[in-house]
XYZ file of C-alpha atoms in Angstrom:
609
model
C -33.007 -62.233 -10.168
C -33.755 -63.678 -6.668
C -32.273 -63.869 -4.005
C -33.307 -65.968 -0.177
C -34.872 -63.745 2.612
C -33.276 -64.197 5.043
C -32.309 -61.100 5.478
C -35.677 -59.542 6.252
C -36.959 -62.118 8.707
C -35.892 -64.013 11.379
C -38.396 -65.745 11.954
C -40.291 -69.541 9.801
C -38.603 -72.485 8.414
C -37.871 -73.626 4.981
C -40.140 -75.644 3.203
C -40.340 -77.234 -0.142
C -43.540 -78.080 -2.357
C -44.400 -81.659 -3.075
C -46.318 -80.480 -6.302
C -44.397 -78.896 -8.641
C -44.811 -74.890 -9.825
C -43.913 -73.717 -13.513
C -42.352 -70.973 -11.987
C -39.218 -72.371 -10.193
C -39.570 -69.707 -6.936
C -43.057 -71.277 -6.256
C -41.419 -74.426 -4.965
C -40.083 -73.429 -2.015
C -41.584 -71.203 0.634
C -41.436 -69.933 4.604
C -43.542 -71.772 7.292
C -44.826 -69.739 10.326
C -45.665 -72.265 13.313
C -44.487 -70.104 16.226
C -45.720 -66.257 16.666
C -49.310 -65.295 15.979
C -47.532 -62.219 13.726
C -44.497 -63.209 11.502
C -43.520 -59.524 9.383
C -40.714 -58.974 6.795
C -39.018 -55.987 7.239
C -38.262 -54.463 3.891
C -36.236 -51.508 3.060
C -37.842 -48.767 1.465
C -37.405 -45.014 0.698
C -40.287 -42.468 2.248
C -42.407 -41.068 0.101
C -41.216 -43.468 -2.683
C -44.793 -45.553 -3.820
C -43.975 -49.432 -4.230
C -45.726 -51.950 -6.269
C -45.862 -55.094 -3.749
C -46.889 -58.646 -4.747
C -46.995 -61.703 -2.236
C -47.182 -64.932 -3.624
C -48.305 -68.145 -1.763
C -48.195 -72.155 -3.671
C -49.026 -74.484 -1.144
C -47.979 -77.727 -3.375
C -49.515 -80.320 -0.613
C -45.651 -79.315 0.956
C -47.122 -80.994 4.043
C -48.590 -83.725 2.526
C -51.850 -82.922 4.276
C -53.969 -81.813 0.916
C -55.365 -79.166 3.708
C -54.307 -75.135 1.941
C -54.640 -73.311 4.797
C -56.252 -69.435 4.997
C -54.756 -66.816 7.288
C -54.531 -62.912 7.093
C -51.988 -60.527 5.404
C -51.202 -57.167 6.332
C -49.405 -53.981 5.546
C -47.935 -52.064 7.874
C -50.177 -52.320 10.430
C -53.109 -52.163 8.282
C -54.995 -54.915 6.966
C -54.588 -55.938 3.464
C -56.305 -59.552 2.356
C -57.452 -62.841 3.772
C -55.330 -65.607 1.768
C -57.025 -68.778 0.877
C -54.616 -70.889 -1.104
C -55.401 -73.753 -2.960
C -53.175 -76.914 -2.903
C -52.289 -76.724 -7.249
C -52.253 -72.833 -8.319
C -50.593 -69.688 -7.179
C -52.064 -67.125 -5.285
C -51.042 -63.490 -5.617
C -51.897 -60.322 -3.873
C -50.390 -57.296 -4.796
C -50.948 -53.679 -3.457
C -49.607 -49.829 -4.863
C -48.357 -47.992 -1.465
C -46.575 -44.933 -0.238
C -43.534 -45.619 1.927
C -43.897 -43.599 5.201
C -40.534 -44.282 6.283
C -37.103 -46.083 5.528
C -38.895 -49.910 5.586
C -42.011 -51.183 4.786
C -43.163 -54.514 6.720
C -45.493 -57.021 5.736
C -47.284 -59.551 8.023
C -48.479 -62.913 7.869
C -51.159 -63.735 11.130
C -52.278 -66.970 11.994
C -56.541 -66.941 12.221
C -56.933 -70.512 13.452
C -55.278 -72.646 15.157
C -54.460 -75.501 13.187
C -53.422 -73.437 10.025
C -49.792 -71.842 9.858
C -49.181 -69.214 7.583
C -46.534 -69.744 4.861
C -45.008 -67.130 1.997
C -43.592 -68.636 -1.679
C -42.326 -64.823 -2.923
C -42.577 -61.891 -1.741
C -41.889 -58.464 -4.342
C -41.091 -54.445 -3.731
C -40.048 -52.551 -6.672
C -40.526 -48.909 -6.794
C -42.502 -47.294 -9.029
C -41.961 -43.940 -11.142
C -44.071 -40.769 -9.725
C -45.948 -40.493 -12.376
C -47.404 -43.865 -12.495
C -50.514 -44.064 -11.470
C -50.835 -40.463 -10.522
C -54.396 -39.970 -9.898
C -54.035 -42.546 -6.868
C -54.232 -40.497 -3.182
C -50.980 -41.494 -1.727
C -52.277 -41.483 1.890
C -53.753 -44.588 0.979
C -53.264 -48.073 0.034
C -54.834 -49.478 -2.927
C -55.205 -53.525 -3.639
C -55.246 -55.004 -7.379
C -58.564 -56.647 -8.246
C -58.492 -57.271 -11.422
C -55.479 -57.064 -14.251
C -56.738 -58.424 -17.713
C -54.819 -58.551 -20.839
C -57.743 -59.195 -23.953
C -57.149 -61.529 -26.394
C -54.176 -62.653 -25.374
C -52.593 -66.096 -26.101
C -50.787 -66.977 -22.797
C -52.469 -67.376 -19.500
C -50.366 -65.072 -18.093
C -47.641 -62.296 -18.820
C -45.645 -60.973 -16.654
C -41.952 -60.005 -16.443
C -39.924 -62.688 -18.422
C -42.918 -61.286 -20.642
C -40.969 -57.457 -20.997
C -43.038 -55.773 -17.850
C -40.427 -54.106 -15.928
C -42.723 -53.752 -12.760
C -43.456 -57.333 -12.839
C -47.480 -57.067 -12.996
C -49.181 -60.185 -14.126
C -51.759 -59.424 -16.735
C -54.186 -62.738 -16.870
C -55.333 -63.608 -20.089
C -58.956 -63.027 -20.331
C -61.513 -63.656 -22.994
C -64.901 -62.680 -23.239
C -68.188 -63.522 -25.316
C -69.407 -61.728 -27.494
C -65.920 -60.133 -28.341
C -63.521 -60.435 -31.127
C -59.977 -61.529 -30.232
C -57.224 -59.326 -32.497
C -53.715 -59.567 -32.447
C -51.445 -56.492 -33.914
C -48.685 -57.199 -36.469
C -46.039 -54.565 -34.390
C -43.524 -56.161 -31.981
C -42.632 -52.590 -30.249
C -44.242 -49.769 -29.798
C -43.518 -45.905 -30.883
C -45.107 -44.494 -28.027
C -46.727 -45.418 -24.296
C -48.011 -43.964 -21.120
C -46.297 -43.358 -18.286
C -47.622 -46.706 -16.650
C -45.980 -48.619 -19.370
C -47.653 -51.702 -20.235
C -45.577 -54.299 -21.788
C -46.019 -54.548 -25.583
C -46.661 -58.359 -25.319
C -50.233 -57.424 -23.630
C -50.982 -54.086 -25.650
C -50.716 -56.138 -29.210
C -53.361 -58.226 -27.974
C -56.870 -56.975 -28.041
C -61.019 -57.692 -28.481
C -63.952 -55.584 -30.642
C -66.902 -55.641 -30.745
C -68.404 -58.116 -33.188
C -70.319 -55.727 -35.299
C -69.196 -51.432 -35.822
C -72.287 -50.808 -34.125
C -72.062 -52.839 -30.809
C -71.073 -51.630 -27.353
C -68.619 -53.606 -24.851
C -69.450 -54.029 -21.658
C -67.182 -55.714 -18.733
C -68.326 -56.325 -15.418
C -66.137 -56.188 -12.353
C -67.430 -57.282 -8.666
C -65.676 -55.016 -6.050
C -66.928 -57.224 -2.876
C -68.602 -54.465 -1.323
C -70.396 -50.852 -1.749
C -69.143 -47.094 -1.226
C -65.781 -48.441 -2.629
C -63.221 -46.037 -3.805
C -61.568 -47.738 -7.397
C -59.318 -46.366 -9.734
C -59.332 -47.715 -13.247
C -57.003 -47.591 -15.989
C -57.588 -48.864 -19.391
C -55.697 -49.451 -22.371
C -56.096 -49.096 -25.904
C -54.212 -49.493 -29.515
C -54.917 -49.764 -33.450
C -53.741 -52.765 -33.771
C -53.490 -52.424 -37.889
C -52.562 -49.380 -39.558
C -55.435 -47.620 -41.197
C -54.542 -46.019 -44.613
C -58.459 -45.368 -45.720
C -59.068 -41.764 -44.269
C -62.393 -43.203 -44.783
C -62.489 -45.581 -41.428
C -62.348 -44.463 -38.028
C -62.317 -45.971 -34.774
C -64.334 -43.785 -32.095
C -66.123 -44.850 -28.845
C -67.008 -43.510 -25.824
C -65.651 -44.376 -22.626
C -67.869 -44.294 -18.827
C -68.197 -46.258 -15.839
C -70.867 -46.971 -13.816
C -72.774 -44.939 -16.356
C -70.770 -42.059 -16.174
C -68.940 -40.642 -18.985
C -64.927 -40.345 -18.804
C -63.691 -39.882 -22.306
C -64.115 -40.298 -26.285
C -61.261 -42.479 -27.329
C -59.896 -42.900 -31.168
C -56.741 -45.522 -30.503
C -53.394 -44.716 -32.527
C -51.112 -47.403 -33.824
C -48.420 -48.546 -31.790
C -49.169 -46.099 -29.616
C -50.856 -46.835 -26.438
C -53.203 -44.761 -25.096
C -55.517 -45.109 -21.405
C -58.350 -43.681 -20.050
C -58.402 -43.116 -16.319
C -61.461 -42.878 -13.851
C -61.351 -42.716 -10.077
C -64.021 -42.467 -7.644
C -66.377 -43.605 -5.493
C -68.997 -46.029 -6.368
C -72.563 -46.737 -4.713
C -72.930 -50.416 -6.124
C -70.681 -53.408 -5.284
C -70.945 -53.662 -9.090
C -68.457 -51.732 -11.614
C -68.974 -51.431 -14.936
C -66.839 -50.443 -17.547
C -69.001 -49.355 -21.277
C -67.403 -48.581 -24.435
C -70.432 -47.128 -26.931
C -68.971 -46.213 -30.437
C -69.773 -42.750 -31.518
C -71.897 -41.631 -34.533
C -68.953 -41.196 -36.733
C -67.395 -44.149 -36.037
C -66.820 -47.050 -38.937
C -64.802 -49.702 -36.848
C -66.355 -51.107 -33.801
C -64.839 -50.578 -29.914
C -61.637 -51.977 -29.142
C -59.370 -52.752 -25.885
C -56.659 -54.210 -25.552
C -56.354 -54.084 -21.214
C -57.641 -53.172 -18.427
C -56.290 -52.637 -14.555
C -59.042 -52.199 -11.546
C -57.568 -51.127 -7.851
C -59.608 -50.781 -4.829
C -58.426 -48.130 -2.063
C -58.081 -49.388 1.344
C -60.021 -47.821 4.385
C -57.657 -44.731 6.050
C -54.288 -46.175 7.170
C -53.396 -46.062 10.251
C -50.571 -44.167 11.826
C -49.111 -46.926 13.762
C -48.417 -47.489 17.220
C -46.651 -44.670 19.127
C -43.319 -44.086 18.428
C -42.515 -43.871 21.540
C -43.472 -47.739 21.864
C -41.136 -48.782 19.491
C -38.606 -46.328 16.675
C -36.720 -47.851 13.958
C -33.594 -46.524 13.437
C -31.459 -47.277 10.112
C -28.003 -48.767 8.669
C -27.515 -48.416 5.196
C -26.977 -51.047 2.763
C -26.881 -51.497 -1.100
C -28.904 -54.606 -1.934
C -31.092 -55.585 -4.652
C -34.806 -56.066 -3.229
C -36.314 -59.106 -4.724
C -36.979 -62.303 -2.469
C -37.860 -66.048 -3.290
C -39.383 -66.202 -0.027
C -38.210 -63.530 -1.827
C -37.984 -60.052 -2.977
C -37.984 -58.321 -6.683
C -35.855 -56.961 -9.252
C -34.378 -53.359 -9.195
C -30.638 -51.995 -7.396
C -31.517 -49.004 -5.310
C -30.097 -47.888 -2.029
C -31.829 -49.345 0.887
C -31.700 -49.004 4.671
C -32.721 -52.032 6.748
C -33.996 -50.826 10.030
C -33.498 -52.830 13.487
C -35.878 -50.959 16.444
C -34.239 -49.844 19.408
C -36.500 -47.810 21.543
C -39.097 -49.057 23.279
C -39.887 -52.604 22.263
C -37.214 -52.492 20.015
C -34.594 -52.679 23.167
C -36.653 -55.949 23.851
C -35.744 -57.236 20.644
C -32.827 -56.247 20.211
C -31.709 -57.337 24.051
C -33.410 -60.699 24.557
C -32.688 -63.261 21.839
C -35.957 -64.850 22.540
C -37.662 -61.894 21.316
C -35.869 -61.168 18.108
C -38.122 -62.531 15.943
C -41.230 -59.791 16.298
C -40.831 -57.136 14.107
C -44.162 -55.052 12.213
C -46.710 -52.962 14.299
C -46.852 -54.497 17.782
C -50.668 -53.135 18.292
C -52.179 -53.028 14.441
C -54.127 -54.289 13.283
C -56.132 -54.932 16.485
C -56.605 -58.793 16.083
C -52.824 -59.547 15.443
C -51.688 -57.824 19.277
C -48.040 -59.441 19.880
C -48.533 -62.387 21.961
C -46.904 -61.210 25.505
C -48.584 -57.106 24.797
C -51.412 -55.531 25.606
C -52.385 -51.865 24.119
C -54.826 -49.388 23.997
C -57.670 -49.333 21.729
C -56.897 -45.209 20.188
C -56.188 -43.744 16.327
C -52.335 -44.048 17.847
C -52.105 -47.222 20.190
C -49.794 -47.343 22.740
C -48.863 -50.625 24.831
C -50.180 -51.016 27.603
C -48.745 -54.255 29.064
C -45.992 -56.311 28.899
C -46.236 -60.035 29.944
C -42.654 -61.706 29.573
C -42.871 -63.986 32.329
C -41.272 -67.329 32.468
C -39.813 -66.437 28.665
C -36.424 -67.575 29.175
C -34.590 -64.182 29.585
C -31.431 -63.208 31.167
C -29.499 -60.378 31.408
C -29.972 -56.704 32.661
C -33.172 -55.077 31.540
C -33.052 -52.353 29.181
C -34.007 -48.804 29.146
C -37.830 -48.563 27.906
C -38.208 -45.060 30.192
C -40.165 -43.482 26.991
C -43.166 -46.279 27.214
C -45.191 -43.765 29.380
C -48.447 -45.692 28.825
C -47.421 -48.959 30.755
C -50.536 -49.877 33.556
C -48.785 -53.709 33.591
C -45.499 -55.295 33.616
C -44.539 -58.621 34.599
C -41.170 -59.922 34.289
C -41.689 -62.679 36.804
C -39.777 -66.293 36.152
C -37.251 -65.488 34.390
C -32.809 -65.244 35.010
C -33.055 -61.450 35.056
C -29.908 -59.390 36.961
C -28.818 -56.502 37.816
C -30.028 -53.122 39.681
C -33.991 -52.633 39.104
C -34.045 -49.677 36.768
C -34.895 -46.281 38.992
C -37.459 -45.429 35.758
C -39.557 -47.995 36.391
C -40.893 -46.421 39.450
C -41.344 -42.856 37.759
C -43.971 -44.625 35.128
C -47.214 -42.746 35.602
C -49.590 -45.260 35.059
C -47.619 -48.181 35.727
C -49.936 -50.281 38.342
C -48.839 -53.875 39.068
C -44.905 -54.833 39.015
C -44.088 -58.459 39.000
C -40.412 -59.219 39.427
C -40.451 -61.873 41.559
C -38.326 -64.974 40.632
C -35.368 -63.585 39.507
C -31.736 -63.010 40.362
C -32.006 -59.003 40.488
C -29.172 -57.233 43.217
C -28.977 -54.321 44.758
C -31.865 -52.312 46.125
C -35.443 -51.558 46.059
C -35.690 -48.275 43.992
C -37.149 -45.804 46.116
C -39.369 -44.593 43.706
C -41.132 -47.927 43.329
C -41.541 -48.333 47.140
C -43.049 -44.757 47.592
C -44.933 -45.086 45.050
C -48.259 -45.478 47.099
C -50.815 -46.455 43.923
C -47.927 -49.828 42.692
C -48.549 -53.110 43.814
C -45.223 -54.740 42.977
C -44.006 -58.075 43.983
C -39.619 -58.826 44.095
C -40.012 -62.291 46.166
C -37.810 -64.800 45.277
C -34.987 -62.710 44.522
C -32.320 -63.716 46.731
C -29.407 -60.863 46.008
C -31.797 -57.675 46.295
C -32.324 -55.494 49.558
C -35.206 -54.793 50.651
C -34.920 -51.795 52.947
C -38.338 -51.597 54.155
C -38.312 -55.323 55.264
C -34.815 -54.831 57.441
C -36.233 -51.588 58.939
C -39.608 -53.911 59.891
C -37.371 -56.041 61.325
C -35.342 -53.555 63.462
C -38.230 -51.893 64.399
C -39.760 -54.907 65.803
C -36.697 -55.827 68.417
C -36.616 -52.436 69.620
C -40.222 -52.308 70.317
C -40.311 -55.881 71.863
C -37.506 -54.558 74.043
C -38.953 -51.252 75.310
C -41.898 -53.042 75.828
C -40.844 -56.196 77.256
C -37.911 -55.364 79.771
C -40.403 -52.753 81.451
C -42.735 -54.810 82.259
C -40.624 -57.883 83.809
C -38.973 -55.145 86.085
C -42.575 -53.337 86.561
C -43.976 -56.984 87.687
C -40.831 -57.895 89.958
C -41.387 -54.374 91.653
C -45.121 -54.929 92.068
C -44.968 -58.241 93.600
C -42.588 -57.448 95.868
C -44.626 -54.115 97.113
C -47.330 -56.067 97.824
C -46.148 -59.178 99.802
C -44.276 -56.564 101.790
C -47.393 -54.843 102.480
C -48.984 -57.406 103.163
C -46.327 -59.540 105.181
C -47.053 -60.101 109.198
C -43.840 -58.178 111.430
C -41.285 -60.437 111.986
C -39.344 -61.890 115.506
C -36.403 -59.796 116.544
C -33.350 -61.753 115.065
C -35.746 -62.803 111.849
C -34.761 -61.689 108.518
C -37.571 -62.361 106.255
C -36.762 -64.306 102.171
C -38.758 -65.005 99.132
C -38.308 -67.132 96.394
C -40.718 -67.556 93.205
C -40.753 -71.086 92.372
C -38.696 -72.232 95.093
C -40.059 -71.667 98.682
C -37.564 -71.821 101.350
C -38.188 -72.693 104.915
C -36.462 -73.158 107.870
C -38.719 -75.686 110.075
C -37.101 -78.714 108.090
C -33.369 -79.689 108.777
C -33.561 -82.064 104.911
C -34.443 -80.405 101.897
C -34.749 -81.437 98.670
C -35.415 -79.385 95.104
C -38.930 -79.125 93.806
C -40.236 -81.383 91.289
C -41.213 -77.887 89.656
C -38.202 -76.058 89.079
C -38.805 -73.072 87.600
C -36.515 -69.428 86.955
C -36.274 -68.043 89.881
C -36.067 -64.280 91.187
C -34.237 -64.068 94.933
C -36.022 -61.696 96.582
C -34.708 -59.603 99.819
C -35.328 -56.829 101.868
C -31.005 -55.913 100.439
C -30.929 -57.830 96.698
C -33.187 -58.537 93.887
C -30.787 -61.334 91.859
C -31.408 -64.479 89.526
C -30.166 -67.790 90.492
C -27.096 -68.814 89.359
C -28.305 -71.387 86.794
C -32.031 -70.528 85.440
C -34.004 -73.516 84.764
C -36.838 -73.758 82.708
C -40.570 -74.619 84.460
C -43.323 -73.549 85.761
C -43.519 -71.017 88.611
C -45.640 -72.685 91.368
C -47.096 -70.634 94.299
C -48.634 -72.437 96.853
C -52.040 -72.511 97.999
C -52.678 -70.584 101.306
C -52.293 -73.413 104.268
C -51.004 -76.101 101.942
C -49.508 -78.955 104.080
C -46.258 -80.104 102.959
C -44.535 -83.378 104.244
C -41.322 -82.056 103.332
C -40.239 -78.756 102.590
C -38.451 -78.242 98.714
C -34.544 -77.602 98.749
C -34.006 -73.891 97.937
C -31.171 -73.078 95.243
C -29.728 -70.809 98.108
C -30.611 -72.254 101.428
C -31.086 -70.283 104.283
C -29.347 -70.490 107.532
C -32.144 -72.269 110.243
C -32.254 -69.399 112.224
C -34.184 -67.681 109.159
C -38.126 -67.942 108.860
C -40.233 -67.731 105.689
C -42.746 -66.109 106.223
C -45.398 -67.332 103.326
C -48.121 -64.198 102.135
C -51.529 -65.316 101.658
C -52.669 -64.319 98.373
C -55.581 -65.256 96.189
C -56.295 -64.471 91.875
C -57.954 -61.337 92.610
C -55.598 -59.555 94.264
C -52.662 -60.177 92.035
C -54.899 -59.247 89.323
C -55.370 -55.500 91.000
C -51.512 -55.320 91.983
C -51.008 -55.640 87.949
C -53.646 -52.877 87.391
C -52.054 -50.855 89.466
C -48.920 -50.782 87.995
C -50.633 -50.854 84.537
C -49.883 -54.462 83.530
C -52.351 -56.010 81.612
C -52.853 -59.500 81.786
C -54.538 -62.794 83.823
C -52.380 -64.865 85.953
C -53.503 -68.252 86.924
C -51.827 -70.910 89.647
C -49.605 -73.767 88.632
């Protein structure tokens, strides 16, 4: 049975082919137009092996008549290039040992224009002695799957094959098709072909002929493992007649095989090979009165070593338990086992499971290296670890989560976003953790102290309108005090030095004369009318008792007049002096003032109004 997947992505849209597929799951599928990576998460069992089969039927479902091509992996490794064709099925199917409690499978876009998409996608475990001579630490891809002399084009498991292979009718020249008279058989290996494809068979055309099949691997140096099967299909009563041929590949010998009836018997051969070429030879022996027969054959090629995934510490997946039966239609296939379905939640897993936005990436964040997640950047090691994080202006609110344990962070940038809350105090403690961008946020609270001590961090918080900035405040403390200490000084150090040396400089006044001073206003008593200055200024009273500001300071400019300056009528003083008092004026030129502010260290120019 099948059931929808929705359970094991959360990512894609439905679909529905235009053309229509013999087999009714081929008529719908998944579209991926969003993420670069779109992975299923299945549930699995570690150290369980799995027979997995992806199926893709494009059906014209976007009335384009354009199949697209794209990449498919398996966890974190790569697994085939897809080209699909707009009127047949494709299928890819891979043998692989479960590492852990899921298994997930990835569809990567490889151009822009092209979305992936995924008609069915099936995990059924397999028995442990299936297959046995196939090393478990790797992953190994069906190339060929031939059933000889068959009638239908294909077989498969309405066909009585419990593991759901496809066996594709093949026929071949030169060879005899023969069919066996048995519906069942009395005995099998353990990899349990269905009888429907063993009953089915070629021979040679004459007893003393050889077959020969021919198998293109794609490449050279690969590792294969093939299996292939054999039956009598008639039951030989004449002690006189034998079947007996000899089995090698590549030119080396595996076996001497005499078939049984209904029984089904294999050969098995596994190993490297130099040529790109494989060939499979069945030479009938001396003794031998019936020519070479087979009745199927399997060929698997190993993948490169798998890799170990990112770092843990990037991203764990813990699990819940559920009972389900694993068999999608942008699906999943056919046998009840206990499953866990595993939802990360340390390191990028908080992400995903935090920020709706970002619930949708699931499969190795770093592996393969062409398929990074869009808004990471990781290292290029055997175990990758991430680098960088780029989530700005993605839409996310909310307090950030703990992601202490992703020690390898140089880069994170948050920036644009609604986040809130304190600024994690961990985020300061990463060691290599170089650029911080928060700004543009609505983060509260304070500026870790472990981020602003840290002396090799650039970080930016601007635009955060709730968040203290200590070291800003303490600037701006710092800065009145100083213009204070500084300033205050020197306006009494000036007063004090101006008035030192117009009194040392000052003529001895009349008996009866008390001698005044005014900057900006110049009082005099030779003139009975007086009126205010057209520069008023503020003014310092200055006199041999008081030094006091005018009652009402007004802004100007202080104006000192020149030595012997004629004046038609003298300016009214803000205080004016009784007439029995006499200014006396001080002559005084730039120079001078300049050394009377050296002396009492001020530093500075002065210039006359």
């Amino acid at each position: 049975m099948w059931q929808t997947d929705k359970a094991f992505i959360k990512t894609g849209i439905n679909n529905s082919t235009l053309l229509y597929a013999t087999i009714d799951p081929l008529n719908t599928l998944r579209l991926f137009t969003q993420q670069n990576k779109n992975c299923y998460t299945l549930p699995a069992q570690a150290g369980t092996r799995y027979f997995i089969r992806a199926g893709f039927f494009y059906g014209n479902y976007d009335n384009r008549s354009d199949p697209p091509t794209f990449d498919l992996e398996l966890e974190g490794n790569e697994w085939a290039t897809v080209v699909t064709y707009a009127d047949r099925p494709v299928y890819n199917e891979v043998i692989y040992t479960s590492k852990k409690d899921n298994i997930s499978t990835c569809l990567v876009r490889t151009k822009d224009d092209q979305y992936p998409f995924i008609s069915t996608l099936e995990a059924l475990p397999l028995s442990a002695d299936m297959y046995s001579n196939m090393s478990r630490d790797l992953a190994w891809f069906k190339s060929y799957r031939y059933s000889y002399g068959a009638f239908q084009d294909t077989i498969g498991y309405l066909d009585g094959d419990k593991y759901s292979r496809i066996w594709e009718k093949r026929k071949v020249n030169g060879l005899t098709p023969v069919s066996a008279l048995f519906f069942s058989l009395d005995g099998t290996v353990a990899e349990e072909p269905p009888v429907s494809v063993i009953s089915y068979a070629v021979e040679a055309e004459n007893v003393n002929d050889s077959i020969t099949l021919g198998f293109s691997l794609g490449k050279v140096n690969s590792l294969i493992y093939v299996i292939a099967y054999y039956t009598e299909v008639e039951l030989i009563s004449n002690s006189n007649y034998t079947r007996s041929f000899n089995v090698s590949v590549n030119g080396q010998f595996i076996a001497t095989m005499s078939p049984r009836y209904k029984i089904c018997d294999a050969t098995v051969a596994y190993g490297q090979v130099d040529d790109s070429l494989l060939t499979v030879k069945l030479n009938p022996t001396t003794d031998s009165s019936l020519a070479p027969i087979i009745s199927a054959i399997e060929v698997y090629t190993a993948s490169d070593s798998l890799t170990a995934g990112t770092s843990q510490d990037d991203g764990k997946l813990p699990k819940s338990s559920l009972s389900l039966s694993l068999s999608l239609s942008h699906s999943v296939s056919h046998s009840h086992i206990p499953i866990s379905i595993c939802l990360p939640v340390e390191g990028l897993g908080v992400f995903v499971s935090t920020f709706e936005q970002l619930e949708g990436w699931s499969g190795d964040p770093c592996l393969p290296n062409n398929s990074v997640w869009q808004w990471l950047a990781c290292s290029n090691t055997d175990t990758p670890r991430v680098t960088a994080i780029n989530l700005s202006r993605y839409g996310l609110d909310g307090s950030l989560p703990n992601f202490s344990q992703m020690q390898a962070l140089q880069t994170i940038d948050f920036g644009g976003n609604s986040l809130d809350g304190h600024i994690p105090d961990f985020i300061g403690n990463l060691p290599h953790l170089v650029v911080l961008n928060l700004q543009d946020n609505n983060f509260s609270g304070n500026i870790p102290k472990d981020i602003m001590m840290n002396k090799r961090l650039a970080y930016n918080v601007t635009g955060n309108p709730h968040l203290h900035n200590p070291e800003t405040e303490k600037r701006k403390r710092l800065a009145l005090i100083i213009g204070l200490s500084v300033g205050i000084p020197s306006g009494v150090l000036l007063i004090l030095a101006v008035v030192y040396f117009i009194s040392r400089r000052r003529p001895l006044p009349n008996k009866g004369q008390i001698p005044a001073f005014q900057f900006g206003n110049i009082q005099s008593g030779s003139s009975g009318a007086q009126e205010k200055t057209q520069h008023s200024a503020n003014s310092v009273s200055v006199s041999t008792n008081t030094i006091k500001p005018t009652p009402t300071p007004v802004a100007g400019n202080v104006g000192l007049p020149m030595n012997g300056a004629n004046t038609n009528q003298a300016p009214q003083a803000t205080n004016p002096a009784p007439s029995s008092l006499v200014m006396a004026t001080p002559d005084m030129d730039m120079e001078e003032l300049n050394e009377l502010f050296q002396l009492h260290g001020i530093v500075g120019t002065t210039g006359r109004a």
